[in-house]
Amino acid sequence: MEPIIRFENVHYTYPGDELESLCGVSLAIEKGSFVAVLGHNGSGKSTLAKHMNAILVPDEGRVLIEGVDTADEERLLDVRRRVGMVFQNPDNQIVANVVEDDVAFAPENLGVEPAEIRRRVDASLRLVGMYDFRMHAPHLLSGGQKQRVAIAGVIAMQPEIIVLDEPTAMLDPQGRHEVVSTAFSLCRARGMTVVYITHHMDECIDADRLIVMSNGRVAADGTPAEVFANTALMEREGLDVPETVRLLQELRAAGVRLEGEPLAVEPCAELIAQALLKRSRK
Amino acid sequence: MLKDITLGQYFPGDTVVHRLDPRTKILLVVVYIVALFQAEGWIGYALVTLVTLLCTALSRIRLRSMFKGVRPMLFIIALTALLNIFYTTGTPIRPGWIVTWEGLARAVQMMLRIVLLISGTFLLTYTTSPIALTDGLELLLNPLKKLRVPVHEMTIMMSMALRFIPTLISETDKIMSAQKARGADFETGSLTRRAKALLPILVPLFVSAFKRADELAVAMESRCYHGGEGRTRMKQLRMERRDCIALILGGIFLALMIALKSLCL
Ligand SMILES: Nc1ncnc2c1ncn2[C@@H]1O[C@H](COP(=O)(O)OP(=O)(O)OP(=O)(O)O)[C@@H](O)[C@H]1O
Ligand SMILES: [Mg+2]
């Protein structure tokens, strides 16, 4: 199947910068998958994200969204409609003083019929669980609620892809949980392709795929279990590894036989319990 | 202190005043201001005050919120009153005093005029969501587009400004508290000293405002914003019968005020 997002040897340098911020990134992202992106500060995660909806276009190489080249100015709106972007600071992406007016902003820009806009706004707000707040002023909402409004604002464009650039960086644990579970439900229940950029490795555990960026390059790419298993690389990149991975590795080093790579705490506990049971039977 | 600034605040509601078309309300405010400046003598002022109170009551806006809007202007109001008291000639209230009965009357009328002016315009922003307000303004000014006046750009700038006023106010508050915690003093000292003390607030405020503007522009583009061309609106503005009635009442009010003025002269 043709991947929904394809990066072909993308190079990009910010105007006035000396160092390349993306140096030869090639990627193919499958439709309907949940892709998490990790990387230290300045590793090029945001630059990567901004290439996905033609906010930035490559100096060299190409980015294709469902086969459409992002450098094609004629198809600019087409690309942007397909790829919804949610940014870190919710305050700086909400454009209206009333929640429902903000959610209507994108479809209004696209020239959608008024009745259809109304329908989409209500549906998007219900989807993120903010329908009851539709008449509220955004600046009085909590961080997690604002971020869900921002997500509703891009869902109203009916995109196939949603890119979230550190959407939880400014939120408390409660807000983080709200946003992460909203992002997962969009992918799992609605079949949207989600690219989720974050600093928190625990938010990546359930992703289909984990990409680690380092100095403008893809340093690792695979399932979360595969990527986290490479603890040496993760340490070099200054990234955390789930405690479960460390525990399993230490147990293995101590000679315990364990099959599989569970990342979440419960299945990991299960695995260890069974292994210990087997041992004691012997 | 900064929280008292109510500029551009909107109190959602479902009264007749809230439901009027924003274009009607903008036109009525213009009519109101013109009428206010026709006020001559106590009857005129009483009439405008009555109309203002009536509209406030209809919109269920509490008088307290109205006073909040007026409060930042108190200094200017007091100054105007003082100037009028001392610089109006007429019969002194006591022989030998410079304060005259005419001066006192004028001072009260001037104060009323400013308070009514502010209240009238605030009634508009209190009862109209910023989006409706700027949409209405854009539609009213639409004919100017033919003269190549960038109407859409001007109104979108206005709506972004209205959107970010609360954000920037709370940010200023935060920076001020941070500076106060480090021993900055904004309340005492000479005027120049106090102005200098404000500098450490303005610089970070500007830096962050530019950063915000930058991020906002990217976010707007990401949501397919590409100018006013081909844009539709979720909330279509429609003139109803109540708008016609309101406009006719506004016209009668203005005519009455003009008639009253010519009677007084
Ligand atoms: N607007 C800009 N102008 C010039 N250089 C920039 C700009 N934005 C980012 N850079 C540079 O590009 C590189 C990659 O930045 P990017 O923002 O993509 O990193 P990031 O992985 O998103 O970091 P963070 O975790 O801090 O968000 C950095 O070295 C940064 O200095
Ligand atoms: Mg970033």
mmCIF file of C-alpha atoms in Angstrom, chain A residues 50 53-55 77 80-81 83-85 87-98 100-115 117-118 121 135 138-139 149-150 153-154 157, chain B residues 8-10 12-13 129-132 135 152 156 159-167 170 174 208 211-227 229-236:
data_model
loop_
_atom_site.group_PDB
_atom_site.id
_atom_site.type_symbol
_atom_site.label_atom_id
_atom_site.label_comp_id
_atom_site.label_asym_id
_atom_site.label_seq_id
_atom_site.Cartn_x
_atom_site.Cartn_y
_atom_site.Cartn_z
ATOM 1 C CA LYS A 50 6.406 21.530 9.847
ATOM 2 C CA ASN A 53 1.864 20.407 6.099
ATOM 3 C CA ALA A 54 4.016 22.620 3.915
ATOM 4 C CA ILE A 55 4.728 25.250 6.569
ATOM 5 C CA LEU A 77 -4.612 24.105 0.728
ATOM 6 C CA ARG A 80 -2.942 21.586 4.682
ATOM 7 C CA ARG A 81 -6.509 20.309 4.843
ATOM 8 C CA VAL A 83 -2.742 17.304 7.672
ATOM 9 C CA GLY A 84 -4.022 18.879 10.882
ATOM 10 C CA MET A 85 -1.385 20.401 13.166
ATOM 11 C CA PHE A 87 1.175 22.812 18.593
ATOM 12 C CA GLN A 88 2.732 23.026 22.009
ATOM 13 C CA ASN A 89 1.241 26.235 23.354
ATOM 14 C CA PRO A 90 -2.553 26.099 23.288
ATOM 15 C CA ASP A 91 -2.851 29.854 23.889
ATOM 16 C CA ASN A 92 -1.091 30.705 20.662
ATOM 17 C CA GLN A 93 -3.204 28.578 18.356
ATOM 18 C CA ILE A 94 -6.696 29.482 19.506
ATOM 19 C CA VAL A 95 -7.978 32.325 17.342
ATOM 20 C CA ALA A 96 -11.433 33.122 18.713
ATOM 21 C CA ASN A 97 -12.923 34.200 22.033
ATOM 22 C CA VAL A 98 -15.577 31.504 22.004
ATOM 23 C CA GLU A 100 -17.199 26.979 18.917
ATOM 24 C CA ASP A 101 -16.081 29.969 16.837
ATOM 25 C CA ASP A 102 -12.520 28.757 17.143
ATOM 26 C CA VAL A 103 -13.390 25.258 15.972
ATOM 27 C CA ALA A 104 -15.232 26.800 13.008
ATOM 28 C CA PHE A 105 -12.145 28.727 11.884
ATOM 29 C CA ALA A 106 -10.615 26.075 9.609
ATOM 30 C CA PRO A 107 -13.794 25.048 7.761
ATOM 31 C CA GLU A 108 -14.652 28.739 7.326
ATOM 32 C CA ASN A 109 -11.281 29.249 5.684
ATOM 33 C CA LEU A 110 -12.005 26.320 3.393
ATOM 34 C CA GLY A 111 -15.292 27.874 2.283
ATOM 35 C CA VAL A 112 -17.519 25.103 3.643
ATOM 36 C CA GLU A 113 -21.303 25.695 3.686
ATOM 37 C CA PRO A 114 -22.559 27.236 6.976
ATOM 38 C CA ALA A 115 -24.864 24.336 7.867
ATOM 39 C CA ILE A 117 -19.680 23.885 9.353
ATOM 40 C CA ARG A 118 -22.174 23.782 12.217
ATOM 41 C CA VAL A 121 -18.089 21.857 14.758
ATOM 42 C CA MET A 135 -19.934 28.607 24.453
ATOM 43 C CA PRO A 138 -10.994 29.512 25.749
ATOM 44 C CA HIS A 139 -8.718 31.516 28.023
ATOM 45 C CA VAL A 149 -10.276 22.427 21.665
ATOM 46 C CA ALA A 150 -7.221 22.867 19.448
ATOM 47 C CA GLY A 153 -10.222 22.770 15.570
ATOM 48 C CA VAL A 154 -8.146 20.629 13.243
ATOM 49 C CA MET A 157 -11.063 20.176 8.589
ATOM 50 C CA GLY B 8 -13.322 43.872 24.594
ATOM 51 C CA GLN B 9 -14.860 41.651 27.225
ATOM 52 C CA TYR B 10 -17.995 39.773 26.271
ATOM 53 C CA PRO B 12 -22.595 35.734 26.789
ATOM 54 C CA GLY B 13 -26.351 35.885 27.161
ATOM 55 C CA SER B 129 -19.067 38.318 20.733
ATOM 56 C CA PRO B 130 -15.852 39.655 19.186
ATOM 57 C CA ILE B 131 -16.313 37.423 16.155
ATOM 58 C CA ALA B 132 -19.824 38.770 15.545
ATOM 59 C CA ASP B 135 -17.938 40.158 11.158
ATOM 60 C CA HIS B 152 -10.860 42.020 5.831
ATOM 61 C CA ILE B 156 -9.095 40.169 11.322
ATOM 62 C CA SER B 159 -10.412 40.286 16.188
ATOM 63 C CA MET B 160 -6.923 38.905 16.935
ATOM 64 C CA ALA B 161 -6.236 41.940 19.125
ATOM 65 C CA LEU B 162 -9.488 41.349 21.013
ATOM 66 C CA ARG B 163 -8.622 37.676 21.363
ATOM 67 C CA PHE B 164 -5.188 38.364 22.828
ATOM 68 C CA ILE B 165 -6.045 41.194 25.221
ATOM 69 C CA PRO B 166 -6.887 38.826 28.109
ATOM 70 C CA THR B 167 -3.817 36.690 27.382
ATOM 71 C CA SER B 170 -2.557 38.026 32.466
ATOM 72 C CA LYS B 174 2.689 37.523 35.839
ATOM 73 C CA SER B 208 6.782 37.164 24.163
ATOM 74 C CA LYS B 211 6.843 34.994 19.695
ATOM 75 C CA ARG B 212 3.105 34.561 20.149
ATOM 76 C CA ALA B 213 2.392 36.398 16.914
ATOM 77 C CA ASP B 214 4.821 34.136 15.104
ATOM 78 C CA GLU B 215 3.276 30.948 16.466
ATOM 79 C CA LEU B 216 -0.228 32.257 15.866
ATOM 80 C CA ALA B 217 0.573 32.962 12.219
ATOM 81 C CA VAL B 218 1.853 29.407 11.738
ATOM 82 C CA ALA B 219 -1.192 27.972 13.503
ATOM 83 C CA MET B 220 -3.548 30.062 11.346
ATOM 84 C CA GLU B 221 -1.819 28.993 8.151
ATOM 85 C CA SER B 222 -1.943 25.388 9.304
ATOM 86 C CA ARG B 223 -5.691 25.774 9.535
ATOM 87 C CA CYS B 224 -5.843 26.867 5.923
ATOM 88 C CA TYR B 225 -6.158 30.603 6.545
ATOM 89 C CA HIS B 226 -5.400 32.357 3.273
ATOM 90 C CA GLY B 227 -7.015 35.772 3.509
ATOM 91 C CA GLU B 229 -11.134 35.301 -0.286
ATOM 92 C CA GLY B 230 -13.576 32.404 -0.479
ATOM 93 C CA ARG B 231 -14.150 32.425 3.283
ATOM 94 C CA THR B 232 -17.561 31.427 4.608
ATOM 95 C CA ARG B 233 -19.093 31.941 8.043
ATOM 96 C CA MET B 234 -20.663 29.440 10.371
ATOM 97 C CA LYS B 235 -22.905 32.100 11.849
ATOM 98 C CA GLN B 236 -24.630 33.898 9.019
#
